[in-house]
Structure formats: structure tokens, C-alpha cells
């Protein structure tokens, strides 16, 4: 079993930045791909980004790669999401996820999920 705990969400003005963190614990978490999804009220869950233990990263959309950066610290079993130039449309519940396979992460079907951290961007 893998346990994921997110932190770092909050309220920020448009144009501001936030860094989300997700700490993983449990069996063989260091070998798992880890990443982030987000879900805004009334919208479908959206893949944001994921990264492997070897720092291979993928992003959900082009605009996310330009403003969001995913990274990880394998020694701490922690993944980060640096979000810059935030916009009101980035407002969502950001959920950490993990899976042994990066492809499964990007397909939206990771095995393990966190509980989420709320990000609210005011205009």
C-alpha cells in the first residue's frame, strides 16, 4: 500500500505562485512514477504532470509545461509541483497520485491517490 499526503495549497492572487508537495510512504514508493491531477468544480479530472524516479517528466498540456514544473526528491519520496503565473482557471483540487508505470499515470488510471489540496486563484 502507498500513502500520499499533499500540502502547499491555498489562496493566491492571479499571477502568483504556489509550490505543492506530496510525500509518499509505503512499499517501494521510490520506484513509482508520481504526479498530479486536478479537478475543478463541475469539470472532469485533468492530468497535470508526472515524473519517474529517473526524472523523466510529462505534462498534460503545453500550457502546463510552460507554467508548471514537476520535480521530485527520491531521498524524501516527495514530488513537487511548482506553479507560476497562476490564473483563476487554475483553481481546482490538486490530487497527488502514484503508479509503477508512467504510462498509466498519463492515462489517468494510477493505482494510488492522495486526498487532495485546494488551490484557489483570485482575479
C-alpha positions as CSV (number, residue, x, y, z in Angstrom):
1,X,0.0,0.0,0.0
2,X,1.2,3.5,-0.8
3,X,0.1,6.5,1.2
4,X,0.2,10.0,-0.3
5,X,-0.1,13.3,1.6
6,X,-0.3,16.6,-0.2
7,X,0.4,20.1,1.1
8,X,1.0,23.6,-0.1
9,X,-2.4,24.6,-1.5
10,X,-4.0,27.8,-0.6
11,X,-5.4,31.1,-1.9
12,X,-3.2,33.2,-4.2
13,X,-3.8,36.1,-6.5
14,X,-3.6,35.8,-10.2
15,X,0.0,36.0,-11.4
16,X,1.2,34.5,-8.2
17,X,3.0,31.2,-7.5
18,X,2.5,28.2,-5.3
19,X,4.5,25.0,-4.7
20,X,2.6,21.8,-3.9
21,X,4.3,18.9,-2.2
22,X,3.3,15.3,-2.0
23,X,5.0,12.9,0.4
24,X,4.8,9.2,-0.2
25,X,5.2,6.4,2.2
26,X,4.7,2.7,1.9
27,X,6.1,-0.2,-0.1
28,X,8.6,0.6,-2.9
29,X,7.4,4.1,-3.3
30,X,10.8,5.3,-4.6
31,X,10.3,3.3,-7.8
32,X,6.9,4.6,-8.6
33,X,6.1,7.3,-11.0
34,X,4.4,10.2,-9.1
35,X,2.3,13.0,-10.4
36,X,-0.6,15.4,-10.1
37,X,-4.1,15.6,-11.3
38,X,-6.6,18.4,-10.8
39,X,-10.3,18.7,-10.7
40,X,-12.3,21.9,-10.8
41,X,-16.0,22.1,-9.7
42,X,-18.2,20.8,-12.5
43,X,-15.3,19.7,-14.6
44,X,-13.6,16.4,-15.3
45,X,-10.4,15.4,-13.7
46,X,-7.4,16.6,-15.6
47,X,-3.9,15.2,-15.8
48,X,-1.3,17.8,-14.9
49,X,2.1,16.2,-14.8
50,X,4.0,13.1,-13.7
51,X,7.7,12.2,-13.2
52,X,9.7,9.0,-12.8
53,X,12.4,8.2,-10.3
54,X,14.9,9.0,-13.2
55,X,13.4,12.5,-13.7
56,X,11.6,11.7,-16.9
57,X,8.6,14.0,-16.8
58,X,5.5,14.5,-18.9
59,X,2.8,17.2,-18.8
60,X,-0.8,17.2,-19.5
61,X,-0.9,20.1,-21.9
62,X,1.6,22.5,-23.5
63,X,0.5,25.4,-21.4
64,X,1.0,23.4,-18.2
65,X,4.6,22.7,-19.2
66,X,5.2,26.4,-19.7
67,X,3.9,27.5,-16.3
68,X,4.1,24.3,-14.1
69,X,7.2,22.4,-13.3
70,X,7.2,18.9,-11.6
71,X,10.2,17.6,-9.7
72,X,10.9,15.0,-7.1
73,X,13.3,14.2,-4.3
74,X,13.8,10.5,-4.2
75,X,15.5,10.5,-0.9
76,X,12.4,12.1,0.7
77,X,9.9,10.2,-1.5
78,X,8.4,13.6,-2.3
79,X,7.2,15.1,-5.5
80,X,6.7,18.8,-6.1
81,X,4.6,20.9,-8.4
82,X,5.9,24.5,-8.9
83,X,3.1,26.6,-10.3
84,X,3.9,30.1,-11.7
85,X,1.8,32.7,-13.4
86,X,-1.3,31.3,-11.9
87,X,-4.7,32.1,-13.4
88,X,-8.2,31.9,-12.0
89,X,-8.9,28.9,-14.3
90,X,-6.2,27.0,-12.4
91,X,-8.5,26.9,-9.4
92,X,-9.0,23.3,-8.5
93,X,-8.4,20.5,-6.1
94,X,-4.9,19.2,-6.9
95,X,-4.5,15.5,-6.2
96,X,-1.3,13.6,-5.9
97,X,-1.1,10.1,-7.5
98,X,1.4,7.3,-7.9
99,X,1.8,4.2,-10.0
100,X,4.7,1.9,-11.0
101,X,4.1,2.9,-14.7
102,X,4.3,6.4,-16.1
103,X,2.0,5.5,-19.0
104,X,-0.7,4.5,-16.6
105,X,-0.3,7.9,-14.8
106,X,-0.8,9.9,-18.0
107,X,-3.7,7.7,-19.0
108,X,-5.5,8.8,-15.8
109,X,-5.5,5.5,-14.1
110,X,-2.9,5.5,-11.3
111,X,-3.2,2.9,-8.6
112,X,-2.7,5.3,-5.6
113,X,-4.3,8.6,-4.9
114,X,-3.9,11.2,-2.2
115,X,-6.8,13.2,-0.7
116,X,-6.0,16.5,-2.5
117,X,-5.1,20.0,-1.7
118,X,-7.2,23.0,-2.7
119,X,-5.7,25.8,-4.9
120,X,-7.8,28.9,-5.3
121,X,-6.6,31.7,-7.6
122,X,-8.4,35.0,-7.2
123,X,-8.7,37.5,-10.1
